[in-house]
mmCIF file of C-alpha atoms in Angstrom:
data_model
loop_
_atom_site.group_PDB
_atom_site.id
_atom_site.type_symbol
_atom_site.label_atom_id
_atom_site.label_comp_id
_atom_site.label_asym_id
_atom_site.label_seq_id
_atom_site.Cartn_x
_atom_site.Cartn_y
_atom_site.Cartn_z
ATOM 1 C CA MET C 1 -0.021 -0.223 -0.157
ATOM 2 C CA GLN C 2 1.354 3.481 -1.055
ATOM 3 C CA LEU C 3 1.822 6.174 1.762
ATOM 4 C CA LYS C 4 -0.391 8.674 -0.439
ATOM 5 C CA THR C 5 -3.592 6.337 -0.157
ATOM 6 C CA ILE C 6 -3.133 5.800 3.451
ATOM 7 C CA ILE C 7 -2.911 9.548 3.746
ATOM 8 C CA ALA C 8 -5.920 10.646 2.006
ATOM 9 C CA GLY C 9 -7.857 8.401 4.533
ATOM 10 C CA ILE C 10 -6.795 9.474 7.720
ATOM 11 C CA VAL C 11 -8.873 11.029 10.112
ATOM 12 C CA SER C 12 -6.807 12.948 12.155
ATOM 13 C CA VAL C 13 -2.790 13.632 11.823
ATOM 14 C CA LEU C 14 -1.427 15.317 14.994
ATOM 15 C CA PRO C 15 2.556 14.475 15.382
ATOM 16 C CA LEU C 16 5.218 15.664 18.171
ATOM 17 C CA VAL C 17 8.752 16.031 17.211
ATOM 18 C CA ALA C 18 10.178 12.504 18.518
ATOM 19 C CA ARG C 19 12.128 9.709 17.600
ATOM 20 C CA ALA C 20 9.787 6.973 18.297
ATOM 21 C CA ALA C 21 5.910 6.732 19.076
ATOM 22 C CA ARG C 22 3.630 3.869 20.729
ATOM 23 C CA ILE C 23 0.240 3.095 20.222
ATOM 24 C CA MET C 24 -1.364 1.600 23.561
ATOM 25 C CA ASN C 25 -4.359 -0.695 22.496
ATOM 26 C CA LEU C 26 -6.928 -0.145 25.149
ATOM 27 C CA PRO C 27 -9.633 -3.022 24.525
ATOM 28 C CA TYR C 28 -13.401 -2.975 25.050
ATOM 29 C CA PHE C 29 -14.160 -5.888 27.103
ATOM 30 C CA PRO C 30 -17.731 -7.433 27.819
ATOM 31 C CA ASN C 31 -19.525 -6.279 31.145
ATOM 32 C CA TYR C 32 -15.985 -5.046 32.002
ATOM 33 C CA GLN C 33 -14.709 -8.328 33.044
ATOM 34 C CA ILE C 34 -11.018 -8.593 32.168
ATOM 35 C CA ALA C 35 -10.152 -12.152 32.463
ATOM 36 C CA PRO C 36 -6.492 -13.333 31.887
ATOM 37 C CA VAL C 37 -5.550 -12.048 28.097
ATOM 38 C CA THR C 38 -4.525 -15.361 26.850
ATOM 39 C CA SER C 39 -4.041 -14.027 23.255
ATOM 40 C CA PHE C 40 -3.249 -11.138 21.185
ATOM 41 C CA GLU C 41 -3.021 -10.569 16.981
ATOM 42 C CA THR C 42 -2.759 -7.694 14.869
ATOM 43 C CA ASP C 43 -2.214 -6.907 11.153
ATOM 44 C CA ILE C 44 1.448 -5.083 10.569
ATOM 45 C CA GLU C 45 2.012 -3.067 7.130
ATOM 46 C CA VAL C 46 4.982 -1.304 6.469
ATOM 47 C CA PRO C 47 4.245 1.324 3.956
ATOM 48 C CA GLN C 48 6.366 1.014 0.399
ATOM 49 C CA GLY C 49 9.194 3.692 0.814
ATOM 50 C CA TYR C 50 9.279 3.814 4.454
ATOM 51 C CA ASP C 51 11.139 0.813 5.690
ATOM 52 C CA VAL C 52 13.768 2.696 6.684
ATOM 53 C CA SER C 53 16.949 1.019 8.320
ATOM 54 C CA PRO C 54 17.317 0.779 10.733
ATOM 55 C CA ALA C 55 14.224 0.330 12.650
ATOM 56 C CA THR C 56 11.716 -1.839 14.543
ATOM 57 C CA TRP C 57 8.323 -2.073 14.258
ATOM 58 C CA MET C 58 7.371 -3.810 17.667
ATOM 59 C CA THR C 59 3.756 -5.408 16.627
ATOM 60 C CA ILE C 60 2.966 -6.990 20.252
ATOM 61 C CA ALA C 61 4.605 -5.855 23.293
ATOM 62 C CA PHE C 62 3.530 -6.630 27.034
ATOM 63 C CA SER C 63 5.023 -6.780 30.501
ATOM 64 C CA SER C 64 7.136 -9.823 29.686
ATOM 65 C CA GLY C 65 8.278 -9.516 26.091
ATOM 66 C CA THR C 66 7.652 -8.018 22.099
ATOM 67 C CA LEU C 67 7.213 -9.788 19.039
ATOM 68 C CA SER C 68 8.834 -7.396 16.344
ATOM 69 C CA LEU C 69 9.856 -6.746 12.505
ATOM 70 C CA LEU C 70 13.066 -5.136 12.199
ATOM 71 C CA THR C 71 15.166 -3.830 9.445
ATOM 72 C CA GLU C 72 18.920 -4.090 10.898
ATOM 73 C CA SER C 73 20.474 -3.006 7.743
ATOM 74 C CA ASP C 74 19.561 -2.187 3.835
ATOM 75 C CA THR C 75 19.788 -6.118 3.266
ATOM 76 C CA LYS C 76 18.821 -7.941 6.616
ATOM 77 C CA ARG C 77 15.251 -7.798 7.766
ATOM 78 C CA THR C 78 14.108 -10.408 10.552
ATOM 79 C CA VAL C 79 11.038 -11.322 12.775
ATOM 80 C CA GLU C 80 11.967 -11.726 16.704
ATOM 81 C CA PHE C 81 10.813 -12.785 19.231
ATOM 82 C CA TYR C 82 11.969 -11.887 22.751
ATOM 83 C CA MET C 83 11.134 -12.558 26.584
ATOM 84 C CA TRP C 84 12.749 -11.786 29.752
ATOM 85 C CA ASP C 85 12.893 -12.890 32.867
ATOM 86 C CA LEU C 86 10.449 -11.625 35.528
ATOM 87 C CA GLY C 87 13.177 -11.964 38.678
ATOM 88 C CA GLY C 88 13.245 -14.447 41.361
ATOM 89 C CA ASN C 89 12.431 -17.754 40.214
ATOM 90 C CA LYS C 90 10.503 -16.429 37.563
ATOM 91 C CA THR C 91 12.542 -17.116 34.377
ATOM 92 C CA VAL C 92 12.415 -17.873 31.061
ATOM 93 C CA GLU C 93 13.572 -20.384 28.207
ATOM 94 C CA VAL C 94 12.822 -21.038 24.920
ATOM 95 C CA VAL C 95 11.311 -24.671 24.164
ATOM 96 C CA GLN C 96 10.242 -24.902 20.734
ATOM 97 C CA LEU C 97 12.027 -22.949 17.452
ATOM 98 C CA GLY C 98 10.170 -22.946 14.091
ATOM 99 C CA GLU C 99 11.603 -23.493 10.835
ATOM 100 C CA ASN C 100 14.746 -21.642 10.461
ATOM 101 C CA VAL C 101 14.758 -19.571 13.591
ATOM 102 C CA VAL C 102 17.350 -19.324 15.548
ATOM 103 C CA THR C 103 18.540 -17.931 19.368
ATOM 104 C CA PRO C 104 21.987 -15.838 19.285
ATOM 105 C CA ASP C 105 24.503 -17.062 21.707
ATOM 106 C CA SER C 106 24.620 -13.316 23.138
ATOM 107 C CA SER C 107 20.832 -13.670 23.942
ATOM 108 C CA PRO C 108 19.392 -17.130 24.638
ATOM 109 C CA THR C 109 15.918 -16.350 25.132
ATOM 110 C CA LYS C 110 15.432 -14.239 21.965
ATOM 111 C CA ALA C 111 14.155 -16.164 18.721
ATOM 112 C CA VAL C 112 14.906 -14.688 15.618
ATOM 113 C CA LEU C 113 13.311 -15.629 12.111
ATOM 114 C CA ASN C 114 15.813 -14.278 9.218
ATOM 115 C CA PHE C 115 12.957 -13.584 6.810
ATOM 116 C CA GLY C 116 13.009 -10.820 4.193
ATOM 117 C CA TRP C 117 9.800 -9.791 4.847
ATOM 118 C CA GLU C 118 8.752 -6.697 2.136
ATOM 119 C CA SER C 119 6.763 -3.420 2.802
ATOM 120 C CA GLY C 120 3.588 -3.196 0.796
ATOM 121 C CA VAL C 121 2.533 -6.909 2.476
ATOM 122 C CA THR C 122 0.332 -7.097 5.294
ATOM 123 C CA TYR C 123 1.439 -9.632 7.392
ATOM 124 C CA ARG C 124 -0.502 -10.904 10.762
ATOM 125 C CA MET C 125 1.079 -11.788 13.833
ATOM 126 C CA LYS C 126 0.187 -13.050 17.454
ATOM 127 C CA ILE C 127 0.951 -14.290 20.506
ATOM 128 C CA ASP C 128 -0.809 -17.049 22.317
ATOM 129 C CA THR C 129 -0.345 -18.460 25.940
ATOM 130 C CA GLU C 130 -1.084 -21.648 27.257
ATOM 131 C CA TYR C 131 -0.781 -23.012 31.037
ATOM 132 C CA VAL C 132 0.954 -25.806 31.917
ATOM 133 C CA GLU C 133 1.077 -26.590 35.619
ATOM 134 C CA ASN C 134 2.431 -23.563 37.102
ATOM 135 C CA ASP C 135 4.224 -22.305 33.966
ATOM 136 C CA THR C 136 3.178 -20.300 31.367
ATOM 137 C CA VAL C 137 4.117 -21.043 27.507
ATOM 138 C CA PHE C 138 4.286 -18.220 24.737
ATOM 139 C CA SER C 139 3.971 -18.981 21.466
ATOM 140 C CA ALA C 140 4.556 -16.713 18.622
ATOM 141 C CA SER C 141 3.944 -16.780 15.244
ATOM 142 C CA ILE C 142 3.069 -14.699 11.793
ATOM 143 C CA LYS C 143 1.004 -15.551 9.033
ATOM 144 C CA ILE C 144 2.528 -15.480 5.346
ATOM 145 C CA ARG C 145 0.546 -15.979 2.476
ATOM 146 C CA GLY C 146 -2.245 -17.472 4.324
ATOM 147 C CA GLN C 147 -0.056 -19.825 6.478
ATOM 148 C CA TRP C 148 0.698 -18.969 10.149
ATOM 149 C CA HIS C 149 4.435 -20.049 10.895
ATOM 150 C CA LEU C 150 5.738 -20.447 14.323
ATOM 151 C CA ILE C 151 8.720 -18.528 15.189
ATOM 152 C CA ALA C 152 8.823 -19.604 19.089
ATOM 153 C CA SER C 153 7.626 -20.724 22.229
ATOM 154 C CA ILE C 154 9.262 -19.452 25.537
ATOM 155 C CA ARG C 155 8.262 -20.904 28.580
ATOM 156 C CA GLY C 156 7.851 -18.739 31.758
ATOM 157 C CA HIS C 157 8.794 -20.957 34.783
ATOM 158 C CA ASN C 158 6.613 -20.240 37.938
ATOM 159 C CA TYR C 159 4.921 -17.284 36.014
ATOM 160 C CA GLY C 160 1.461 -19.121 37.330
ATOM 161 C CA ARG C 161 -1.448 -17.881 34.998
ATOM 162 C CA TYR C 162 0.024 -14.904 33.479
ATOM 163 C CA GLY C 163 -1.993 -12.555 31.302
ATOM 164 C CA LEU C 164 -0.385 -10.759 28.430
ATOM 165 C CA ARG C 165 -2.172 -7.784 30.102
ATOM 166 C CA GLU C 166 -0.430 -8.778 33.598
ATOM 167 C CA ASN C 167 0.982 -5.808 34.726
ATOM 168 C CA TYR C 168 0.684 -3.154 32.340
ATOM 169 C CA PRO C 169 -1.130 -3.101 28.912
ATOM 170 C CA ILE C 170 -0.156 -4.405 25.427
ATOM 171 C CA TYR C 171 1.243 -1.973 23.166
ATOM 172 C CA GLN C 172 2.381 -1.246 19.716
ATOM 173 C CA TYR C 173 5.805 0.781 19.256
ATOM 174 C CA LEU C 174 7.438 2.070 15.984
ATOM 175 C CA SER C 175 10.903 2.977 16.506
ATOM 176 C CA ASN C 176 13.003 4.749 14.009
ATOM 177 C CA GLN C 177 16.722 4.126 14.708
ATOM 178 C CA GLN C 178 18.677 6.602 12.008
ATOM 179 C CA SER C 179 20.809 8.635 13.823
ATOM 180 C CA SER C 180 19.393 11.676 12.074
ATOM 181 C CA PRO C 181 15.867 10.506 11.278
ATOM 182 C CA SER C 182 15.611 12.684 8.493
ATOM 183 C CA GLN C 183 13.366 9.999 6.352
ATOM 184 C CA PRO C 184 10.316 8.650 7.785
ATOM 185 C CA ALA C 185 9.536 4.878 9.166
ATOM 186 C CA CYS C 186 5.784 4.214 8.761
ATOM 187 C CA GLY C 187 3.508 1.392 9.986
ATOM 188 C CA ILE C 188 0.119 0.806 9.601
ATOM 189 C CA PHE C 189 -1.047 -1.394 12.916
ATOM 190 C CA SER C 190 -4.522 -2.446 12.408
ATOM 191 C CA GLY C 191 -7.215 -5.636 13.094
ATOM 192 C CA GLN C 192 -6.062 -5.440 16.628
ATOM 193 C CA CYS C 193 -8.041 -8.567 18.726
ATOM 194 C CA TYR C 194 -7.797 -10.068 22.151
ATOM 195 C CA ARG C 195 -9.090 -13.737 23.619
ATOM 196 C CA LEU C 196 -9.402 -14.391 27.172
ATOM 197 C CA LEU C 197 -9.002 -17.251 29.542
ATOM 198 C CA ASN C 198 -12.077 -19.928 28.290
ATOM 199 C CA ASP C 199 -13.462 -18.058 25.726
ATOM 200 C CA ASP C 200 -12.662 -18.083 21.963
ATOM 201 C CA PHE C 201 -14.006 -14.733 20.590
ATOM 202 C CA CYS C 202 -11.477 -12.533 19.241
ATOM 203 C CA TYR C 203 -12.903 -9.055 20.779
ATOM 204 C CA PRO C 204 -11.951 -6.481 18.971
ATOM 205 C CA SER C 205 -10.048 -2.723 20.065
ATOM 206 C CA TRP C 206 -11.964 -0.063 19.617
ATOM 207 C CA GLY C 207 -9.280 2.727 19.233
ATOM 208 C CA VAL C 208 -6.030 3.200 21.008
ATOM 209 C CA GLU C 209 -4.272 5.908 23.430
ATOM 210 C CA ILE C 210 -1.215 7.258 21.537
ATOM 211 C CA ASN C 211 1.721 7.278 24.018
ATOM 212 C CA THR C 212 4.991 9.103 23.338
ATOM 213 C CA SER C 213 6.437 8.604 26.753
ATOM 214 C CA TRP C 214 9.461 6.442 25.659
ATOM 215 C CA GLY C 215 12.471 7.459 23.359
ATOM 216 C CA VAL C 216 10.946 10.941 22.710
ATOM 217 C CA LEU C 217 13.150 13.638 21.387
ATOM 218 C CA ALA C 218 11.619 16.655 21.478
ATOM 219 C CA ASP C 219 14.285 19.318 22.382
ATOM 220 C CA GLY C 220 14.508 20.760 18.640
ATOM 221 C CA GLY C 221 17.858 20.002 18.422
ATOM 222 C CA ALA C 222 19.975 18.601 15.244
ATOM 223 C CA ASN C 223 18.488 15.002 15.925
ATOM 224 C CA ALA C 224 14.814 16.091 16.644
ATOM 225 C CA GLY C 225 12.195 15.000 13.934
ATOM 226 C CA CYS C 226 8.574 14.166 13.250
ATOM 227 C CA TRP C 227 6.093 11.661 14.120
ATOM 228 C CA GLY C 228 2.497 11.475 13.393
ATOM 229 C CA TYR C 229 -0.713 9.224 13.674
ATOM 230 C CA GLY C 230 -3.885 8.662 12.094
ATOM 231 C CA VAL C 231 -6.942 6.434 11.587
ATOM 232 C CA THR C 232 -6.559 4.406 8.331
ATOM 233 C CA LYS C 233 -9.116 4.907 5.618
ATOM 234 C CA SER C 234 -10.487 1.347 6.329
ATOM 235 C CA GLY C 235 -11.267 2.754 10.018
ATOM 236 C CA ASP C 236 -9.990 -0.311 11.743
ATOM 237 C CA GLY C 237 -6.354 0.778 12.479
ATOM 238 C CA MET C 238 -3.898 3.089 13.444
ATOM 239 C CA PHE C 239 -1.120 4.891 10.976
ATOM 240 C CA LEU C 240 2.025 5.805 12.634
ATOM 241 C CA SER C 241 5.136 7.744 11.116
ATOM 242 C CA VAL C 242 8.461 8.651 12.696
ATOM 243 C CA GLY C 243 11.162 10.865 11.673
ATOM 244 C CA GLY C 244 11.072 13.930 8.874
ATOM 245 C CA SER C 245 12.688 17.097 9.715
ATOM 246 C CA ASN C 246 10.303 19.879 8.674
ATOM 247 C CA THR C 247 8.910 20.598 11.814
ATOM 248 C CA GLN C 248 6.859 23.542 10.454
ATOM 249 C CA SER C 249 4.496 20.822 8.548
ATOM 250 C CA GLU C 250 1.538 20.121 9.184
ATOM 251 C CA TYR C 251 2.801 16.462 10.548
ATOM 252 C CA CYS C 252 4.434 18.423 14.013
ATOM 253 C CA ASN C 253 1.584 19.621 15.506
ATOM 254 C CA HIS C 254 2.069 18.702 19.402
ATOM 255 C CA ASN C 255 -0.558 16.762 21.029
ATOM 256 C CA GLN C 256 0.068 14.525 24.074
ATOM 257 C CA ASN C 257 -2.092 11.346 24.749
ATOM 258 C CA PRO C 258 -4.913 11.737 23.261
ATOM 259 C CA TRP C 259 -7.656 8.591 22.763
ATOM 260 C CA VAL C 260 -8.599 7.973 18.504
ATOM 261 C CA ASP C 261 -11.753 5.770 18.184
ATOM 262 C CA TYR C 262 -11.541 3.690 15.086
ATOM 263 C CA ASP C 263 -14.848 3.491 12.876
ATOM 264 C CA HIS C 264 -16.988 1.345 15.235
ATOM 265 C CA CYS C 265 -18.725 -0.143 11.709
ATOM 266 C CA ALA C 266 -15.764 -1.182 10.600
ATOM 267 C CA ILE C 267 -14.571 -2.541 13.510
ATOM 268 C CA ASN C 268 -18.182 -4.514 13.711
ATOM 269 C CA GLN C 269 -17.135 -5.814 10.156
ATOM 270 C CA PHE C 270 -14.243 -7.015 11.345
ATOM 271 C CA SER C 271 -15.247 -8.568 14.724
ATOM 272 C CA LYS C 272 -17.548 -10.754 11.930
ATOM 273 C CA THR C 273 -14.877 -11.842 10.059
ATOM 274 C CA ILE C 274 -12.314 -12.669 12.728
ATOM 275 C CA ASN C 275 -14.936 -14.779 14.340
ATOM 276 C CA GLY C 276 -16.410 -16.431 11.543
#
C-alpha cells in the first residue's frame, strides 16, 4: 500500500517532534470483566518507501516480551520474539523454535527468523499462551501468504496463569533508529483483537491511546524529527510515522496522549470476519 493512499483516508494527523512513537491499545471487554488475556493478534504493514534502516516495528509488546519486525540493515530483515525474566524464580526458556529460527548466543531468550519481509505487504502476527502446571508457555507466530508459521514457544517458569495484560497494557511501538531520522519510518497497525481465558471469541480493539513516553526527542535539536498518526481509510487501524525534519509542516503539531476511536461500523465488520 502506498503512503499517499493511506494519508488520503486519515481522519486526524497530529504529530510531535520525536524519535519513537507508541500505540497503547485499550480494548473493550464485555461487561468490563477482564479475565486473563490469553491471546493477542494484529496486522502490520510497512508502506513502500518507509521501511528505513535501522528501525523496529514492535508489533506486540507486553510486560514480559515483544514480537517485532526489524530492518537491521539495508539488506537484512528479521522477525524477533524476545522475552526476559521477571526476577526471582520467574525465568524464561525457549522450548521450541520454528523452521529457520535461531537463538543468538548472546541472547538465549530471543528467537530470530531471518525473513525478508516486504514493504507494502500485510502480515498478521500473534502471541498465544498456554498454562502448564505453574508455568505459562508463550507462542509467537506470523502469517505469511495465508499460512501461520511458528517463530518460537518460550516457557515462563513459575509464571502461574500469566495474562498478556498482566501488570501493564499490551502496546505497539514504532522506533526510527537512524542517527539523524530525516527519512520517516511508517507502519500500519490494524485488526487488533484479544482472546480471554476459556473464551475463543476475539474481542476487537475499538480504538487506541497514542502515548509518547518512550524514546521522545523533543528538544528541537539537530537530531529531532517528527512523528504522526491517524486512523486509516479502512477505519479499523492506526497509521504511525516517525522521522522527517520539517517541523513547520502539519505533521509536526504537538498533541500528547489522545484517545483515538476506530470506525465502529468497520470494527463490527472486522469482528464478524475474524470470528466467523
